[in-house]
Tab-separated table of C-alpha atoms in Angstrom:
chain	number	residue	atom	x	y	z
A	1361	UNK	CA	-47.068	28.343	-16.962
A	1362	UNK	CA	-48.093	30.567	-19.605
A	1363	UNK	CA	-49.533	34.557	-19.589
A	1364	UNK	CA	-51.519	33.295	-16.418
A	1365	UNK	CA	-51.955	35.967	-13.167
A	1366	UNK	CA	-51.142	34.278	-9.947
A	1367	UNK	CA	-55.206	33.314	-9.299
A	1368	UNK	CA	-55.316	31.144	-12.259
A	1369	UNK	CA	-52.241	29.124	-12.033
A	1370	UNK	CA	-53.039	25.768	-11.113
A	1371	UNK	CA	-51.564	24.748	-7.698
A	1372	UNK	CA	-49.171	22.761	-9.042
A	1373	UNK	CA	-47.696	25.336	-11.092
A	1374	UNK	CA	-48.078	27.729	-7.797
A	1375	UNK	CA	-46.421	25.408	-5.986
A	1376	UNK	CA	-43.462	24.843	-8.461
A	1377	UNK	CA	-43.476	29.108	-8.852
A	1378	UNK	CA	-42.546	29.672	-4.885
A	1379	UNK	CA	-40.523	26.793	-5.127
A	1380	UNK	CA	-38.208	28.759	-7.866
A	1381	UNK	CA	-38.280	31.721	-6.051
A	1382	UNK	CA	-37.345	29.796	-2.697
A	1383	UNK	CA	-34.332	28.488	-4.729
A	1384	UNK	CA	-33.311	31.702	-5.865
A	1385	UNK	CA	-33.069	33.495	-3.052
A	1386	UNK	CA	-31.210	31.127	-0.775
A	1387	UNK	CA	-27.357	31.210	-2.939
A	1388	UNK	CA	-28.341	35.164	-3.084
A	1389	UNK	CA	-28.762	35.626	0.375
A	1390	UNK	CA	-25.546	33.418	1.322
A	1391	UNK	CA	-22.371	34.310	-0.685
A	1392	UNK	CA	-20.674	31.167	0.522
A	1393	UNK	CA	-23.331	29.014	-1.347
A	1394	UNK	CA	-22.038	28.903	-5.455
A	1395	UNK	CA	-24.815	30.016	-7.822
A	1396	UNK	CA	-24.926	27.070	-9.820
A	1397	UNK	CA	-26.238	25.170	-6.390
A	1398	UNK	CA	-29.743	27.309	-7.214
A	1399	UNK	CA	-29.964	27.058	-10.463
A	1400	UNK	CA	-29.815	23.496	-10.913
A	1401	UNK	CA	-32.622	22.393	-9.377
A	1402	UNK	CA	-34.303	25.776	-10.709
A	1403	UNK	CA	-33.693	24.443	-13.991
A	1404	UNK	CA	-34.710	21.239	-12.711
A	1405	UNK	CA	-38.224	22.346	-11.806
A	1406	UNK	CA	-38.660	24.552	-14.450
A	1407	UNK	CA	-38.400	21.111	-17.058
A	1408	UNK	CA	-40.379	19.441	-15.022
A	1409	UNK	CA	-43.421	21.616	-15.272
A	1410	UNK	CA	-43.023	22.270	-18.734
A	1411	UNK	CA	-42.999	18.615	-19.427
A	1412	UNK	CA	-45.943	18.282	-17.166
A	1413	UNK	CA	-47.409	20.283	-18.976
A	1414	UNK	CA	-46.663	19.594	-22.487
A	1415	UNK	CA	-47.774	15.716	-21.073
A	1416	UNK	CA	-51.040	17.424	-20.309
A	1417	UNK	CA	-51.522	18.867	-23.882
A	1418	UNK	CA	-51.002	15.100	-25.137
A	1419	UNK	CA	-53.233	12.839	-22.812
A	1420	UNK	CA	-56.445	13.955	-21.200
A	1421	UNK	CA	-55.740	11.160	-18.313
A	1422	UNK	CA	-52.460	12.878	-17.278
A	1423	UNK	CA	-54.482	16.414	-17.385
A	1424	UNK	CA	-57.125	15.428	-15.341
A	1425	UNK	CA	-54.543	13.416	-12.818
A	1426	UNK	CA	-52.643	17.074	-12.496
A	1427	UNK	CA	-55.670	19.585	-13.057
A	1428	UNK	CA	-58.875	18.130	-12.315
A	1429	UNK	CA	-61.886	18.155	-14.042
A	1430	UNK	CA	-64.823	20.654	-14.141
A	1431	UNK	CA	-67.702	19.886	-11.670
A	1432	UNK	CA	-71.199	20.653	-11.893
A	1433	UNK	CA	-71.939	22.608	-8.561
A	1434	UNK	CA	-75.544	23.228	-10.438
A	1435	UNK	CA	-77.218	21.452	-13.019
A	1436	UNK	CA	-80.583	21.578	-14.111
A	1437	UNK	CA	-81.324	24.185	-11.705
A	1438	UNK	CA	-80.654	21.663	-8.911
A	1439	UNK	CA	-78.057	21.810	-6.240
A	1440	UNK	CA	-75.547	19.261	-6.494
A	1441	UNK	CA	-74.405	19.006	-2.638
A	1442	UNK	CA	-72.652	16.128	-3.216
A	1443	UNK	CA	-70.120	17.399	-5.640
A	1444	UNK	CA	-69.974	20.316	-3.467
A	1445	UNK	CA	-68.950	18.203	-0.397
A	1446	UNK	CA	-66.537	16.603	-2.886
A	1447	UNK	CA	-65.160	20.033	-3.578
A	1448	UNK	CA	-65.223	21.572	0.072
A	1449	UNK	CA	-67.183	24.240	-1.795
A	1450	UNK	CA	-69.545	25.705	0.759
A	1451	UNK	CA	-72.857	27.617	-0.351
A	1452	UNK	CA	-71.823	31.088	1.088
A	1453	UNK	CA	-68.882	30.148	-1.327
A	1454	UNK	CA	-71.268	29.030	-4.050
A	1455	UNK	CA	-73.421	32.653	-3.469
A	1456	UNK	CA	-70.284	34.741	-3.086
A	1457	UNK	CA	-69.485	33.339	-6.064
A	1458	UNK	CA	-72.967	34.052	-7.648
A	1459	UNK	CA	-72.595	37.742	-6.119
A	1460	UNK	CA	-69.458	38.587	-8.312
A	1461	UNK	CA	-71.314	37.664	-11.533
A	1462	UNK	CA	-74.119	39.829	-11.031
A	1463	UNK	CA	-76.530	36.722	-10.278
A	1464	UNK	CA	-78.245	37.556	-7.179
A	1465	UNK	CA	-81.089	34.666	-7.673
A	1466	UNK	CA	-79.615	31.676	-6.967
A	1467	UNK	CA	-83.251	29.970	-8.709
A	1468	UNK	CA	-82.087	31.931	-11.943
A	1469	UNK	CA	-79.140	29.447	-11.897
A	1470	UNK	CA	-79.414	26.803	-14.689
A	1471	UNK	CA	-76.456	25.369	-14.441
A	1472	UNK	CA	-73.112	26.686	-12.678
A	1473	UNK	CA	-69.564	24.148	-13.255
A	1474	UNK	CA	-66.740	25.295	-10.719
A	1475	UNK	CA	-63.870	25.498	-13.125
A	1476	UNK	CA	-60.322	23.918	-12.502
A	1477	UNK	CA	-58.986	27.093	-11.442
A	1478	UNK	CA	-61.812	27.470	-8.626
A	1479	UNK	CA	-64.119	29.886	-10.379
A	1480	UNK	CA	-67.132	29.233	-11.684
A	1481	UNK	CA	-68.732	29.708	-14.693
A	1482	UNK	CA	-72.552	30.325	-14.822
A	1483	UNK	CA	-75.396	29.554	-17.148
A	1484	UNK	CA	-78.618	31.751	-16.361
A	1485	UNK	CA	-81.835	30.115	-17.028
A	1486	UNK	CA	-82.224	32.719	-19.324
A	1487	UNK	CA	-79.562	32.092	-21.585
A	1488	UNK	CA	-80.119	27.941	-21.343
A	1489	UNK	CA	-81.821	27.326	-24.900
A	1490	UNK	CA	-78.587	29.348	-25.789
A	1491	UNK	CA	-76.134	26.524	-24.247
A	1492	UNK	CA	-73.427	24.605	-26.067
A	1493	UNK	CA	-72.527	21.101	-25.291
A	1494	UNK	CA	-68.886	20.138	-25.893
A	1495	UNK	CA	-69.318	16.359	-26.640
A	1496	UNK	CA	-66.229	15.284	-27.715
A	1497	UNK	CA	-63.138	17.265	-26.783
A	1498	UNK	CA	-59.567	16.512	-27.380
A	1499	UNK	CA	-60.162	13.437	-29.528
A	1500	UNK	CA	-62.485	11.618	-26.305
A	1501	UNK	CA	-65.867	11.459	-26.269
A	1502	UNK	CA	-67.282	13.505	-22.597
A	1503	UNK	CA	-69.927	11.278	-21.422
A	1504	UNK	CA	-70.614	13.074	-18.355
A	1505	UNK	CA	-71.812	15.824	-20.342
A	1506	UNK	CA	-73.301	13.795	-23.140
A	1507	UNK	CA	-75.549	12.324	-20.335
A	1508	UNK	CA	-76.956	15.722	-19.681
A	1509	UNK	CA	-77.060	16.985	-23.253
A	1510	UNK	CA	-80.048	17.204	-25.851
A	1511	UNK	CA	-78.088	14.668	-28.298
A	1512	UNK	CA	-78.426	11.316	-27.379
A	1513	UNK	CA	-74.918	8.919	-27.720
A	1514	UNK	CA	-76.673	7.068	-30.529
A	1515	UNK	CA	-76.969	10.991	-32.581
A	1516	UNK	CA	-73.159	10.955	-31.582
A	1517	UNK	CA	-72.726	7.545	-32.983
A	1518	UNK	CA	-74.452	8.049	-36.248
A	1519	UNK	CA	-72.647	11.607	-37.000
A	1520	UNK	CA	-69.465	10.224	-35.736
A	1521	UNK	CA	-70.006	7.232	-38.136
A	1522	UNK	CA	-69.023	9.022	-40.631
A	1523	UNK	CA	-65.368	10.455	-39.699
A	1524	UNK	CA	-63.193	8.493	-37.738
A	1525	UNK	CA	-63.682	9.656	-33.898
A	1526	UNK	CA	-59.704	9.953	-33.288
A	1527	UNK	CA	-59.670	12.289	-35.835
A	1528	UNK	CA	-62.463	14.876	-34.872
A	1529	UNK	CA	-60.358	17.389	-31.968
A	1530	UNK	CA	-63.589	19.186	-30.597
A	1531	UNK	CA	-67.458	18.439	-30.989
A	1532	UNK	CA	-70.141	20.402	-29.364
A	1533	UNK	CA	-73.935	20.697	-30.446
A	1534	UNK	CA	-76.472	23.684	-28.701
A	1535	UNK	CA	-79.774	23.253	-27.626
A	1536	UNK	CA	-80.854	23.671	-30.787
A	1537	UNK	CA	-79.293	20.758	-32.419
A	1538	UNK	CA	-76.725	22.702	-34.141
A	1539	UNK	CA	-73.250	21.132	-34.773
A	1540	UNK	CA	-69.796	22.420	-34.455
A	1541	UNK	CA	-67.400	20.258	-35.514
A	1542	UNK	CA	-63.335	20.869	-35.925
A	1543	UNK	CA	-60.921	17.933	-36.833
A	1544	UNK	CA	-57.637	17.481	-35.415
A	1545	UNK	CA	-55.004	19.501	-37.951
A	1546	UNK	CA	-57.526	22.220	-38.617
């Protein structure tokens, strides 16, 4: 589970955590129960979520399937109710939410993704010429956020066309047109 506080743990990792502690406590609290009764299946969920998660570091499909993805909640200044509905994420969530990043102005909004972990990150419209584009991440191309990016896929196509696209790990380009690129083995 990593150096993650309680709030960021994804639920399935929450859910394996009280799960431990469940197991843990019941040969403790009964001395007639032997030890090794809890800590099999302790160990036994404790392998399980590291292999979950070291499955998750190898295929993005597995990842999303236990994580989720990112969802734009705002994009292009424009309320995206749908993927809220999709969510459950209600607008007094949305401006709470708003209200603990110090953005008051819900028009200042550019774009705002609710993260995995339920909190949302939050591009002013300020700071938009400023904004990176991940493109390629992990070896596979993003074309939900290629769709909304300056870079068209045939600019991806033509820098891509010269590496080999399994080999490039993460790809992102700004507003600007500038390119960071970092190959896998870096």
């Amino acid at each position: 589970m990593g150096k993650r506080q309680i709030g960021e743990l994804q639920p399935s990792e929450l859910v394996v955590a009280i799960m431990i502690s469940d197991l843990a406590s019941v040969p403790m609290s009964d001395s007639s129960i032997p030890l090794l009764y809890g800590i099999v299946p302790m160990l036994t969920l404790v392998f399980s979520e590291v292999f979950l998660s070291y499955l998750s570091l190898k295929s993005p499909i597995i990842r999303q399937i236990a994580t989720g993805r990112p969802t734009y909640i705002i994009n292009n200044g424009k309320i995206n109710q749908k993927e809220m509905k999709k969510a459950r994420y209600s607008i007094s969530d949305l401006l709470e939410e708003l209200r603990m990043l110090n953005v008051f102005d819900i028009a200042s909004v550019h774009c705002a993704l609710l993260e995995t972990n339920g909190k949302i990150s939050v591009v002013t419209t300020e700071c938009a010429d400023d904004r990176a584009y991940v493109l390629v991440c992990d070896g596979s191309v993003q074309k939900n956020v290629l769709s909304s990016s300056p870079f068209s896929e045939k600019d991806l196509k033509k820098f891509l066309g010269k590496k080999n696209i399994k080999d490039v790990f993460l790809l992102s380009v700004d507003s600007k047109g500038k390119i960071y690129c970092v190959m896998k083995g870096e």
